[in-house]
Amino acid sequence: MTPLDYEYLRRLLKERSGIDLSADKQYLVESRLVPLARKSNLPGIPELVQKMKGGGAEPLTSEVVEAMTTNETFFFRDKIPFDHLKEAVLPALIHARAARRSLRIWCAASSTGQEPYSIAMCLKEMGAALSGWRTEIVATDLSQAVLEKARAGIFSQFEVQRGLPIQLLVKYFTQTGELWQLNADIRAMVQHRQLNLLQDFSHLGSFDIIFCRNVLIYFDQDTKASIFGRIAKMLEPDGVLALGAAESVVGITSAFKPYPDRRGLYCLSMAPVARAGATPHALRAVASAAR
Ligand SMILES: C[S@@+](CC[C@H](N)C(=O)[O-])C[C@H]1O[C@@H](n2cnc3c(N)ncnc32)[C@H](O)[C@@H]1O
């Protein structure tokens, strides 16, 4: 691949997905695009670039962008945000939404589904506390390929061994040969839709909880700030945003502040701290209903 090919690919990726490759990532481009070139019956990356430049390149251009995304994910990734979800966030929201009895959750870069399905299992584990509630989990990603895998809800032995507690595996999955499929009731809790975070997403409506984890790390500061600003408009005033362990809002946006005592979680800066959590009495009441 020539330096000009690399520059072309860098610019394409930035424009189409926001992913900001540094100048030294040629090896990554080679490892991900050489197999795609072969699959497209092209000798290598220069010919792939030539074909895209020649116009009429769809779906090739989308395939190139998708091949360059990093889809690493696993069940209950980082564990702590899911503990917070069960112990504090859901009890507080169940208390706050007692009249409305509905919850909307958005998982904004959901990859192959482990993250939205972990959230779905957390909701299911709340038991009676959420019985009769309308709960909606919207899982979105740029890549059609990962969404297809997520919709099927079929995972390898390796994938279910990463982060998923054995009790939940036994309770919510069915084994077929070497694969495990999530049971239909958990799959049905999640709607999967293609969505590019660079584009307008206000049509999704407002949410009580937004997970946007391990995707903003690939974007430059301006792109992160724009996404945070638009996410802030979609979060309910007492809603919660979850970011990845290596991500933060510091120095990027003033729209969010850390959720008190809950690492990885953020609330709107305008939200009074007291509204980010329920009273200890309310938390105890919801927790005992969940048992
Ligand atoms: C590393 S995975 C993170 C998955 C999951 N959130 C987690 O933390 O385990 C990043 C995901 O972001 C998606 N992605 C990359 N750029 C995107 C964009 N502009 N819009 C939406 N999704 C994007 C990729 O397709 C990939 O599935």
PDB file of C-alpha atoms and ligand atoms in Angstrom:
ATOM      1  CA  MET A   1       0.000   0.000   0.000  1.00  0.00           C
ATOM      2  CA  THR A   2       1.415   3.412  -0.927  1.00  0.00           C
ATOM      3  CA  PRO A   3       1.384   6.377   1.494  1.00  0.00           C
ATOM      4  CA  LEU A   4      -1.296   7.914  -0.750  1.00  0.00           C
ATOM      5  CA  ASP A   5      -3.487   4.798  -0.462  1.00  0.00           C
ATOM      6  CA  TYR A   6      -3.107   4.961   3.312  1.00  0.00           C
ATOM      7  CA  GLU A   7      -4.062   8.655   3.387  1.00  0.00           C
ATOM      8  CA  TYR A   8      -7.107   7.948   1.219  1.00  0.00           C
ATOM      9  CA  LEU A   9      -8.232   5.158   3.580  1.00  0.00           C
ATOM     10  CA  ARG A  10      -7.595   7.274   6.687  1.00  0.00           C
ATOM     11  CA  ARG A  11      -9.703  10.108   5.317  1.00  0.00           C
ATOM     12  CA  LEU A  12     -12.497   7.781   4.185  1.00  0.00           C
ATOM     13  CA  LEU A  13     -12.680   6.144   7.607  1.00  0.00           C
ATOM     14  CA  LYS A  14     -12.726   9.479   9.432  1.00  0.00           C
ATOM     15  CA  GLU A  15     -15.475  10.861   7.203  1.00  0.00           C
ATOM     16  CA  ARG A  16     -17.664   7.778   7.258  1.00  0.00           C
ATOM     17  CA  SER A  17     -17.276   6.543  10.846  1.00  0.00           C
ATOM     18  CA  GLY A  18     -15.423   9.194  12.869  1.00  0.00           C
ATOM     19  CA  ILE A  19     -12.609   6.689  13.509  1.00  0.00           C
ATOM     20  CA  ASP A  20      -9.393   8.671  13.669  1.00  0.00           C
ATOM     21  CA  LEU A  21      -6.451   6.403  12.679  1.00  0.00           C
ATOM     22  CA  SER A  22      -3.037   7.698  13.677  1.00  0.00           C
ATOM     23  CA  ALA A  23      -0.274   7.895  11.053  1.00  0.00           C
ATOM     24  CA  ASP A  24       1.322   4.604  12.188  1.00  0.00           C
ATOM     25  CA  LYS A  25      -1.576   2.167  11.779  1.00  0.00           C
ATOM     26  CA  GLN A  26      -0.688   0.771   8.321  1.00  0.00           C
ATOM     27  CA  TYR A  27      -0.284  -2.704   9.861  1.00  0.00           C
ATOM     28  CA  LEU A  28      -3.888  -2.570  11.126  1.00  0.00           C
ATOM     29  CA  VAL A  29      -5.189  -1.528   7.719  1.00  0.00           C
ATOM     30  CA  GLU A  30      -3.175  -4.334   6.060  1.00  0.00           C
ATOM     31  CA  SER A  31      -4.400  -7.004   8.463  1.00  0.00           C
ATOM     32  CA  ARG A  32      -8.056  -6.010   8.061  1.00  0.00           C
ATOM     33  CA  LEU A  33      -8.260  -5.051   4.391  1.00  0.00           C
ATOM     34  CA  VAL A  34      -6.077  -7.685   2.679  1.00  0.00           C
ATOM     35  CA  PRO A  35      -8.660 -10.427   3.491  1.00  0.00           C
ATOM     36  CA  LEU A  36     -11.448  -8.138   2.212  1.00  0.00           C
ATOM     37  CA  ALA A  37      -9.519  -7.473  -1.037  1.00  0.00           C
ATOM     38  CA  ARG A  38      -9.101 -11.240  -1.563  1.00  0.00           C
ATOM     39  CA  LYS A  39     -12.784 -11.829  -0.872  1.00  0.00           C
ATOM     40  CA  SER A  40     -13.585  -9.198  -3.496  1.00  0.00           C
ATOM     41  CA  ASN A  41     -11.291 -10.967  -6.015  1.00  0.00           C
ATOM     42  CA  LEU A  42      -8.753  -8.132  -5.953  1.00  0.00           C
ATOM     43  CA  PRO A  43      -4.987  -8.738  -5.622  1.00  0.00           C
ATOM     44  CA  GLY A  44      -4.478  -6.224  -2.776  1.00  0.00           C
ATOM     45  CA  ILE A  45      -5.182  -2.895  -1.089  1.00  0.00           C
ATOM     46  CA  PRO A  46      -3.997  -0.646  -3.987  1.00  0.00           C
ATOM     47  CA  GLU A  47      -6.588  -2.277  -6.277  1.00  0.00           C
ATOM     48  CA  LEU A  48      -9.248  -1.988  -3.525  1.00  0.00           C
ATOM     49  CA  VAL A  49      -8.536   1.748  -3.264  1.00  0.00           C
ATOM     50  CA  GLN A  50      -8.557   2.087  -7.054  1.00  0.00           C
ATOM     51  CA  LYS A  51     -11.953   0.412  -7.249  1.00  0.00           C
ATOM     52  CA  MET A  52     -13.414   2.720  -4.598  1.00  0.00           C
ATOM     53  CA  LYS A  53     -11.978   5.813  -6.291  1.00  0.00           C
ATOM     54  CA  GLY A  54     -13.462   4.631  -9.583  1.00  0.00           C
ATOM     55  CA  GLY A  55     -16.961   5.432  -8.277  1.00  0.00           C
ATOM     56  CA  GLY A  56     -19.997   3.131  -7.981  1.00  0.00           C
ATOM     57  CA  ALA A  57     -18.088   1.494  -5.124  1.00  0.00           C
ATOM     58  CA  GLU A  58     -20.988   0.593  -2.836  1.00  0.00           C
ATOM     59  CA  PRO A  59     -21.263  -1.800  -1.038  1.00  0.00           C
ATOM     60  CA  LEU A  60     -17.452  -2.051  -1.162  1.00  0.00           C
ATOM     61  CA  THR A  61     -16.871   1.267   0.642  1.00  0.00           C
ATOM     62  CA  SER A  62     -19.200   0.286   3.489  1.00  0.00           C
ATOM     63  CA  GLU A  63     -17.485  -3.102   3.708  1.00  0.00           C
ATOM     64  CA  VAL A  64     -14.098  -1.365   3.980  1.00  0.00           C
ATOM     65  CA  VAL A  65     -15.372   0.925   6.772  1.00  0.00           C
ATOM     66  CA  GLU A  66     -16.985  -2.002   8.615  1.00  0.00           C
ATOM     67  CA  ALA A  67     -13.824  -4.093   8.290  1.00  0.00           C
ATOM     68  CA  MET A  68     -11.872  -1.276   9.941  1.00  0.00           C
ATOM     69  CA  THR A  69     -14.114  -1.112  13.040  1.00  0.00           C
ATOM     70  CA  THR A  70     -12.963  -2.824  16.213  1.00  0.00           C
ATOM     71  CA  ASN A  71     -15.795  -4.984  17.519  1.00  0.00           C
ATOM     72  CA  GLU A  72     -14.184  -6.308  20.694  1.00  0.00           C
ATOM     73  CA  THR A  73     -16.847  -6.858  23.367  1.00  0.00           C
ATOM     74  CA  PHE A  74     -17.882  -9.365  26.002  1.00  0.00           C
ATOM     75  CA  PHE A  75     -20.650 -10.050  28.488  1.00  0.00           C
ATOM     76  CA  PHE A  76     -20.716  -7.798  31.589  1.00  0.00           C
ATOM     77  CA  ARG A  77     -17.584  -6.013  30.350  1.00  0.00           C
ATOM     78  CA  ASP A  78     -15.775  -4.260  33.237  1.00  0.00           C
ATOM     79  CA  LYS A  79     -18.386  -5.765  35.629  1.00  0.00           C
ATOM     80  CA  ILE A  80     -18.608  -2.592  37.796  1.00  0.00           C
ATOM     81  CA  PRO A  81     -21.104  -0.642  35.617  1.00  0.00           C
ATOM     82  CA  PHE A  82     -23.449  -3.638  35.679  1.00  0.00           C
ATOM     83  CA  ASP A  83     -23.119  -3.919  39.468  1.00  0.00           C
ATOM     84  CA  HIS A  84     -24.002  -0.210  39.695  1.00  0.00           C
ATOM     85  CA  LEU A  85     -26.920  -0.809  37.364  1.00  0.00           C
ATOM     86  CA  LYS A  86     -28.362  -3.538  39.584  1.00  0.00           C
ATOM     87  CA  GLU A  87     -27.528  -1.972  42.948  1.00  0.00           C
ATOM     88  CA  ALA A  88     -28.215   1.716  42.391  1.00  0.00           C
ATOM     89  CA  VAL A  89     -29.348   2.873  38.956  1.00  0.00           C
ATOM     90  CA  LEU A  90     -32.246   0.495  38.349  1.00  0.00           C
ATOM     91  CA  PRO A  91     -33.587   0.693  41.920  1.00  0.00           C
ATOM     92  CA  ALA A  92     -33.472   4.515  41.762  1.00  0.00           C
ATOM     93  CA  LEU A  93     -35.193   4.638  38.369  1.00  0.00           C
ATOM     94  CA  ILE A  94     -37.783   2.032  39.351  1.00  0.00           C
ATOM     95  CA  HIS A  95     -38.622   4.255  42.290  1.00  0.00           C
ATOM     96  CA  ALA A  96     -38.681   7.425  40.174  1.00  0.00           C
ATOM     97  CA  ARG A  97     -40.769   5.848  37.373  1.00  0.00           C
ATOM     98  CA  ALA A  98     -43.263   4.057  39.648  1.00  0.00           C
ATOM     99  CA  ALA A  99     -46.199   5.968  38.119  1.00  0.00           C
ATOM    100  CA  ARG A 100     -45.114   5.576  34.500  1.00  0.00           C
ATOM    101  CA  ARG A 101     -43.853   1.970  34.802  1.00  0.00           C
ATOM    102  CA  SER A 102     -41.615   2.144  31.758  1.00  0.00           C
ATOM    103  CA  LEU A 103     -37.874   2.323  31.097  1.00  0.00           C
ATOM    104  CA  ARG A 104     -35.972   3.043  27.883  1.00  0.00           C
ATOM    105  CA  ILE A 105     -32.314   2.080  27.520  1.00  0.00           C
ATOM    106  CA  TRP A 106     -30.003   2.781  24.567  1.00  0.00           C
ATOM    107  CA  CYS A 107     -26.832   0.841  23.926  1.00  0.00           C
ATOM    108  CA  ALA A 108     -25.114   3.114  21.400  1.00  0.00           C
ATOM    109  CA  ALA A 109     -22.291   0.940  19.999  1.00  0.00           C
ATOM    110  CA  SER A 110     -23.604  -2.501  20.721  1.00  0.00           C
ATOM    111  CA  SER A 111     -21.303  -4.631  18.546  1.00  0.00           C
ATOM    112  CA  THR A 112     -22.206  -8.343  18.550  1.00  0.00           C
ATOM    113  CA  GLY A 113     -24.796  -7.964  21.312  1.00  0.00           C
ATOM    114  CA  GLN A 114     -23.055  -9.008  24.508  1.00  0.00           C
ATOM    115  CA  GLU A 115     -23.543  -5.550  26.065  1.00  0.00           C
ATOM    116  CA  PRO A 116     -27.278  -5.022  25.371  1.00  0.00           C
ATOM    117  CA  TYR A 117     -27.970  -8.651  26.324  1.00  0.00           C
ATOM    118  CA  SER A 118     -26.062  -8.168  29.606  1.00  0.00           C
ATOM    119  CA  ILE A 119     -28.374  -5.216  30.286  1.00  0.00           C
ATOM    120  CA  ALA A 120     -31.399  -7.358  29.357  1.00  0.00           C
ATOM    121  CA  MET A 121     -30.309 -10.060  31.830  1.00  0.00           C
ATOM    122  CA  CYS A 122     -29.885  -7.391  34.545  1.00  0.00           C
ATOM    123  CA  LEU A 123     -33.460  -6.228  33.935  1.00  0.00           C
ATOM    124  CA  LYS A 124     -34.732  -9.808  33.997  1.00  0.00           C
ATOM    125  CA  GLU A 125     -32.887 -10.409  37.277  1.00  0.00           C
ATOM    126  CA  MET A 126     -34.804  -7.505  38.853  1.00  0.00           C
ATOM    127  CA  GLY A 127     -37.754  -9.956  38.870  1.00  0.00           C
ATOM    128  CA  ALA A 128     -40.971  -8.713  40.465  1.00  0.00           C
ATOM    129  CA  ALA A 129     -39.679  -5.138  40.752  1.00  0.00           C
ATOM    130  CA  LEU A 130     -40.111  -4.745  36.984  1.00  0.00           C
ATOM    131  CA  SER A 131     -43.001  -7.105  36.427  1.00  0.00           C
ATOM    132  CA  GLY A 132     -45.714  -5.461  34.321  1.00  0.00           C
ATOM    133  CA  TRP A 133     -43.313  -2.704  33.214  1.00  0.00           C
ATOM    134  CA  ARG A 134     -42.658  -1.736  29.603  1.00  0.00           C
ATOM    135  CA  THR A 135     -38.895  -1.985  29.147  1.00  0.00           C
ATOM    136  CA  GLU A 136     -37.206  -1.177  25.863  1.00  0.00           C
ATOM    137  CA  ILE A 137     -33.545  -1.741  24.994  1.00  0.00           C
ATOM    138  CA  VAL A 138     -32.440  -0.189  21.699  1.00  0.00           C
ATOM    139  CA  ALA A 139     -29.068  -1.514  20.499  1.00  0.00           C
ATOM    140  CA  THR A 140     -27.385   0.352  17.637  1.00  0.00           C
ATOM    141  CA  ASP A 141     -24.138  -0.013  15.724  1.00  0.00           C
ATOM    142  CA  LEU A 142     -22.606   1.205  12.478  1.00  0.00           C
ATOM    143  CA  SER A 143     -21.832  -2.304  11.274  1.00  0.00           C
ATOM    144  CA  GLN A 144     -24.536  -4.478   9.693  1.00  0.00           C
ATOM    145  CA  ALA A 145     -22.356  -7.565  10.154  1.00  0.00           C
ATOM    146  CA  VAL A 146     -22.183  -7.270  13.947  1.00  0.00           C
ATOM    147  CA  LEU A 147     -25.900  -6.454  14.152  1.00  0.00           C
ATOM    148  CA  GLU A 148     -26.726  -9.621  12.237  1.00  0.00           C
ATOM    149  CA  LYS A 149     -24.717 -11.710  14.657  1.00  0.00           C
ATOM    150  CA  ALA A 150     -26.317  -9.890  17.596  1.00  0.00           C
ATOM    151  CA  ARG A 151     -29.834 -10.543  16.307  1.00  0.00           C
ATOM    152  CA  ALA A 152     -29.132 -14.283  16.099  1.00  0.00           C
ATOM    153  CA  GLY A 153     -27.952 -14.272  19.721  1.00  0.00           C
ATOM    154  CA  ILE A 154     -25.679 -17.256  19.086  1.00  0.00           C
ATOM    155  CA  PHE A 155     -22.327 -17.305  20.867  1.00  0.00           C
ATOM    156  CA  SER A 156     -19.336 -19.626  20.928  1.00  0.00           C
ATOM    157  CA  GLN A 157     -18.047 -21.421  24.014  1.00  0.00           C
ATOM    158  CA  PHE A 158     -15.202 -18.865  24.135  1.00  0.00           C
ATOM    159  CA  GLU A 159     -17.642 -15.937  24.035  1.00  0.00           C
ATOM    160  CA  VAL A 160     -19.877 -17.244  26.813  1.00  0.00           C
ATOM    161  CA  GLN A 161     -16.824 -17.934  28.964  1.00  0.00           C
ATOM    162  CA  ARG A 162     -15.862 -14.254  28.857  1.00  0.00           C
ATOM    163  CA  GLY A 163     -17.629 -12.398  31.678  1.00  0.00           C
ATOM    164  CA  LEU A 164     -20.893 -14.324  31.794  1.00  0.00           C
ATOM    165  CA  PRO A 165     -21.629 -15.869  35.222  1.00  0.00           C
ATOM    166  CA  ILE A 166     -22.341 -19.600  34.890  1.00  0.00           C
ATOM    167  CA  GLN A 167     -25.753 -19.265  36.619  1.00  0.00           C
ATOM    168  CA  LEU A 168     -26.866 -16.826  33.918  1.00  0.00           C
ATOM    169  CA  LEU A 169     -25.524 -19.090  31.162  1.00  0.00           C
ATOM    170  CA  VAL A 170     -27.551 -21.996  32.496  1.00  0.00           C
ATOM    171  CA  LYS A 171     -30.627 -19.862  33.110  1.00  0.00           C
ATOM    172  CA  TYR A 172     -30.833 -17.872  29.868  1.00  0.00           C
ATOM    173  CA  PHE A 173     -29.037 -19.887  27.127  1.00  0.00           C
ATOM    174  CA  THR A 174     -29.682 -23.122  25.271  1.00  0.00           C
ATOM    175  CA  GLN A 175     -26.736 -25.198  24.102  1.00  0.00           C
ATOM    176  CA  THR A 176     -26.692 -26.478  20.510  1.00  0.00           C
ATOM    177  CA  GLY A 177     -23.543 -28.484  19.864  1.00  0.00           C
ATOM    178  CA  GLU A 178     -20.621 -26.165  20.581  1.00  0.00           C
ATOM    179  CA  LEU A 179     -22.739 -23.017  20.434  1.00  0.00           C
ATOM    180  CA  TRP A 180     -25.030 -21.300  22.886  1.00  0.00           C
ATOM    181  CA  GLN A 181     -28.158 -19.386  21.903  1.00  0.00           C
ATOM    182  CA  LEU A 182     -29.780 -16.824  24.126  1.00  0.00           C
ATOM    183  CA  ASN A 183     -33.348 -17.745  24.877  1.00  0.00           C
ATOM    184  CA  ALA A 184     -36.032 -16.010  22.829  1.00  0.00           C
ATOM    185  CA  ASP A 185     -37.447 -13.996  25.753  1.00  0.00           C
ATOM    186  CA  ILE A 186     -34.091 -12.246  26.360  1.00  0.00           C
ATOM    187  CA  ARG A 187     -33.468 -11.747  22.627  1.00  0.00           C
ATOM    188  CA  ALA A 188     -36.914 -10.179  22.300  1.00  0.00           C
ATOM    189  CA  MET A 189     -36.033  -7.552  24.908  1.00  0.00           C
ATOM    190  CA  VAL A 190     -33.498  -5.945  22.536  1.00  0.00           C
ATOM    191  CA  GLN A 191     -34.224  -4.151  19.226  1.00  0.00           C
ATOM    192  CA  HIS A 192     -31.157  -3.945  16.966  1.00  0.00           C
ATOM    193  CA  ARG A 193     -30.861  -1.049  14.497  1.00  0.00           C
ATOM    194  CA  GLN A 194     -28.118   0.301  12.303  1.00  0.00           C
ATOM    195  CA  LEU A 195     -27.030   3.787  13.324  1.00  0.00           C
ATOM    196  CA  ASN A 196     -23.960   5.900  12.689  1.00  0.00           C
ATOM    197  CA  LEU A 197     -23.158   8.108  15.682  1.00  0.00           C
ATOM    198  CA  LEU A 198     -21.850  10.797  13.313  1.00  0.00           C
ATOM    199  CA  GLN A 199     -25.363  11.250  11.985  1.00  0.00           C
ATOM    200  CA  ASP A 200     -28.466  12.658  13.638  1.00  0.00           C
ATOM    201  CA  PHE A 201     -29.945  10.235  16.175  1.00  0.00           C
ATOM    202  CA  SER A 202     -32.576  12.445  17.789  1.00  0.00           C
ATOM    203  CA  HIS A 203     -35.328  10.330  16.164  1.00  0.00           C
ATOM    204  CA  LEU A 204     -34.594   7.559  18.701  1.00  0.00           C
ATOM    205  CA  GLY A 205     -36.385   9.607  21.379  1.00  0.00           C
ATOM    206  CA  SER A 206     -35.389  10.030  25.005  1.00  0.00           C
ATOM    207  CA  PHE A 207     -33.820   7.440  27.304  1.00  0.00           C
ATOM    208  CA  ASP A 208     -33.468   6.762  31.013  1.00  0.00           C
ATOM    209  CA  ILE A 209     -30.094   5.028  30.595  1.00  0.00           C
ATOM    210  CA  ILE A 210     -27.552   5.323  27.772  1.00  0.00           C
ATOM    211  CA  PHE A 211     -24.553   3.013  27.381  1.00  0.00           C
ATOM    212  CA  CYS A 212     -21.974   4.471  24.994  1.00  0.00           C
ATOM    213  CA  ARG A 213     -18.903   2.455  25.839  1.00  0.00           C
ATOM    214  CA  ASN A 214     -15.581   1.839  24.130  1.00  0.00           C
ATOM    215  CA  VAL A 215     -16.426   3.658  20.919  1.00  0.00           C
ATOM    216  CA  LEU A 216     -15.655   7.324  21.650  1.00  0.00           C
ATOM    217  CA  ILE A 217     -12.008   6.370  22.207  1.00  0.00           C
ATOM    218  CA  TYR A 218     -11.651   6.048  18.424  1.00  0.00           C
ATOM    219  CA  PHE A 219     -12.897   9.607  17.743  1.00  0.00           C
ATOM    220  CA  ASP A 220     -11.173  12.992  17.877  1.00  0.00           C
ATOM    221  CA  GLN A 221     -12.092  15.592  20.523  1.00  0.00           C
ATOM    222  CA  ASP A 222     -14.537  17.563  18.345  1.00  0.00           C
ATOM    223  CA  THR A 223     -16.423  14.413  17.345  1.00  0.00           C
ATOM    224  CA  LYS A 224     -16.604  13.267  20.982  1.00  0.00           C
ATOM    225  CA  ALA A 225     -17.863  16.701  22.083  1.00  0.00           C
ATOM    226  CA  SER A 226     -20.536  16.725  19.376  1.00  0.00           C
ATOM    227  CA  ILE A 227     -21.737  13.215  20.307  1.00  0.00           C
ATOM    228  CA  PHE A 228     -21.820  14.029  24.044  1.00  0.00           C
ATOM    229  CA  GLY A 229     -23.809  17.204  23.298  1.00  0.00           C
ATOM    230  CA  ARG A 230     -26.378  15.296  21.245  1.00  0.00           C
ATOM    231  CA  ILE A 231     -26.593  12.417  23.761  1.00  0.00           C
ATOM    232  CA  ALA A 232     -27.220  14.934  26.554  1.00  0.00           C
ATOM    233  CA  LYS A 233     -30.366  16.109  24.751  1.00  0.00           C
ATOM    234  CA  MET A 234     -31.724  12.547  24.693  1.00  0.00           C
ATOM    235  CA  LEU A 235     -31.155  11.659  28.330  1.00  0.00           C
ATOM    236  CA  GLU A 236     -33.992  12.171  30.818  1.00  0.00           C
ATOM    237  CA  PRO A 237     -33.074  14.815  33.442  1.00  0.00           C
ATOM    238  CA  ASP A 238     -32.424  12.090  36.055  1.00  0.00           C
ATOM    239  CA  GLY A 239     -31.015   9.598  33.520  1.00  0.00           C
ATOM    240  CA  VAL A 240     -27.609   7.927  33.559  1.00  0.00           C
ATOM    241  CA  LEU A 241     -24.830   7.658  30.954  1.00  0.00           C
ATOM    242  CA  ALA A 242     -22.331   4.767  31.125  1.00  0.00           C
ATOM    243  CA  LEU A 243     -18.898   5.115  29.479  1.00  0.00           C
ATOM    244  CA  GLY A 244     -16.059   2.613  29.079  1.00  0.00           C
ATOM    245  CA  ALA A 245     -13.385   2.172  31.749  1.00  0.00           C
ATOM    246  CA  ALA A 246     -10.828   4.166  29.723  1.00  0.00           C
ATOM    247  CA  GLU A 247     -13.255   6.953  28.803  1.00  0.00           C
ATOM    248  CA  SER A 248     -14.267  10.169  30.522  1.00  0.00           C
ATOM    249  CA  VAL A 249     -16.042  13.469  29.911  1.00  0.00           C
ATOM    250  CA  VAL A 250     -13.240  15.492  31.499  1.00  0.00           C
ATOM    251  CA  GLY A 251     -11.930  18.219  29.219  1.00  0.00           C
ATOM    252  CA  ILE A 252     -14.431  17.298  26.472  1.00  0.00           C
ATOM    253  CA  THR A 253     -17.884  18.352  27.607  1.00  0.00           C
ATOM    254  CA  SER A 254     -19.511  20.149  30.501  1.00  0.00           C
ATOM    255  CA  ALA A 255     -22.882  18.539  29.760  1.00  0.00           C
ATOM    256  CA  PHE A 256     -22.172  15.626  32.133  1.00  0.00           C
ATOM    257  CA  LYS A 257     -20.716  15.153  35.592  1.00  0.00           C
ATOM    258  CA  PRO A 258     -19.693  11.917  37.344  1.00  0.00           C
ATOM    259  CA  TYR A 259     -22.548  10.067  39.050  1.00  0.00           C
ATOM    260  CA  PRO A 260     -21.737  10.253  42.749  1.00  0.00           C
ATOM    261  CA  ASP A 261     -19.661   7.259  43.946  1.00  0.00           C
ATOM    262  CA  ARG A 262     -20.294   5.187  40.806  1.00  0.00           C
ATOM    263  CA  ARG A 263     -17.224   4.899  38.588  1.00  0.00           C
ATOM    264  CA  GLY A 264     -17.982   4.840  34.854  1.00  0.00           C
ATOM    265  CA  LEU A 265     -21.403   6.441  35.277  1.00  0.00           C
ATOM    266  CA  TYR A 266     -22.348  10.061  34.552  1.00  0.00           C
ATOM    267  CA  CYS A 267     -25.424  12.212  34.966  1.00  0.00           C
ATOM    268  CA  LEU A 268     -26.412  15.479  33.346  1.00  0.00           C
ATOM    269  CA  SER A 269     -24.614  18.444  34.882  1.00  0.00           C
ATOM    270  CA  MET A 270     -27.985  20.152  35.278  1.00  0.00           C
ATOM    271  CA  ALA A 271     -29.353  17.200  37.285  1.00  0.00           C
ATOM    272  CA  PRO A 272     -29.420  17.849  41.018  1.00  0.00           C
ATOM    273  CA  VAL A 273     -27.303  15.167  42.756  1.00  0.00           C
ATOM    274  CA  ALA A 274     -30.248  14.136  44.905  1.00  0.00           C
ATOM    275  CA  ARG A 275     -32.214  13.158  41.794  1.00  0.00           C
ATOM    276  CA  ALA A 276     -29.449  10.866  40.575  1.00  0.00           C
ATOM    277  CA  GLY A 277     -30.228   8.408  43.360  1.00  0.00           C
ATOM    278  CA  ALA A 278     -33.239   7.418  45.417  1.00  0.00           C
ATOM    279  CA  THR A 279     -33.369   7.572  49.188  1.00  0.00           C
ATOM    280  CA  PRO A 280     -31.893   4.582  51.093  1.00  0.00           C
ATOM    281  CA  HIS A 281     -35.432   3.658  52.125  1.00  0.00           C
ATOM    282  CA  ALA A 282     -36.620   3.545  48.501  1.00  0.00           C
ATOM    283  CA  LEU A 283     -33.560   1.528  47.433  1.00  0.00           C
ATOM    284  CA  ARG A 284     -34.259  -1.049  50.146  1.00  0.00           C
ATOM    285  CA  ALA A 285     -37.926  -1.308  49.133  1.00  0.00           C
ATOM    286  CA  VAL A 286     -37.070  -1.940  45.471  1.00  0.00           C
ATOM    287  CA  ALA A 287     -34.268  -4.377  46.339  1.00  0.00           C
ATOM    288  CA  SER A 288     -36.567  -6.452  48.501  1.00  0.00           C
ATOM    289  CA  ALA A 289     -39.229  -6.507  45.750  1.00  0.00           C
ATOM    290  CA  ALA A 290     -36.552  -7.809  43.365  1.00  0.00           C
ATOM    291  CA  ARG A 291     -35.702 -10.769  45.615  1.00  0.00           C
TER     292      ARG A 291
HETATM  293  C1  LIG B   1     -15.109  -1.881  20.700  1.00  0.00           C
HETATM  294  S1  LIG B   1     -16.771  -2.057  20.213  1.00  0.00           S
HETATM  295  C2  LIG B   1     -17.578  -1.696  21.748  1.00  0.00           C
HETATM  296  C3  LIG B   1     -18.744  -2.607  22.012  1.00  0.00           C
HETATM  297  C4  LIG B   1     -19.426  -2.430  23.360  1.00  0.00           C
HETATM  298  N1  LIG B   1     -19.970  -1.097  23.517  1.00  0.00           N
HETATM  299  C5  LIG B   1     -18.481  -2.723  24.505  1.00  0.00           C
HETATM  300  O1  LIG B   1     -18.056  -1.800  25.194  1.00  0.00           O
HETATM  301  O2  LIG B   1     -18.173  -3.901  24.715  1.00  0.00           O
HETATM  302  C6  LIG B   1     -17.012  -0.570  19.257  1.00  0.00           C
HETATM  303  C7  LIG B   1     -18.220  -0.618  18.335  1.00  0.00           C
HETATM  304  O3  LIG B   1     -18.457   0.698  17.838  1.00  0.00           O
HETATM  305  C8  LIG B   1     -18.946   0.602  16.512  1.00  0.00           C
HETATM  306  N2  LIG B   1     -18.729   1.889  15.833  1.00  0.00           N
HETATM  307  C9  LIG B   1     -17.591   2.420  15.355  1.00  0.00           C
HETATM  308  N3  LIG B   1     -17.818   3.620  14.795  1.00  0.00           N
HETATM  309  C10 LIG B   1     -19.145   3.854  14.924  1.00  0.00           C
HETATM  310  C11 LIG B   1     -20.005   4.937  14.549  1.00  0.00           C
HETATM  311  N4  LIG B   1     -19.540   6.015  13.896  1.00  0.00           N
HETATM  312  N5  LIG B   1     -21.312   4.825  14.839  1.00  0.00           N
HETATM  313  C12 LIG B   1     -21.804   3.746  15.488  1.00  0.00           C
HETATM  314  N6  LIG B   1     -21.049   2.707  15.874  1.00  0.00           N
HETATM  315  C13 LIG B   1     -19.742   2.764  15.595  1.00  0.00           C
HETATM  316  C14 LIG B   1     -18.142  -0.546  15.909  1.00  0.00           C
HETATM  317  O4  LIG B   1     -18.801  -1.122  14.797  1.00  0.00           O
HETATM  318  C15 LIG B   1     -18.022  -1.502  17.105  1.00  0.00           C
HETATM  319  O5  LIG B   1     -18.987  -2.511  17.078  1.00  0.00           O
END
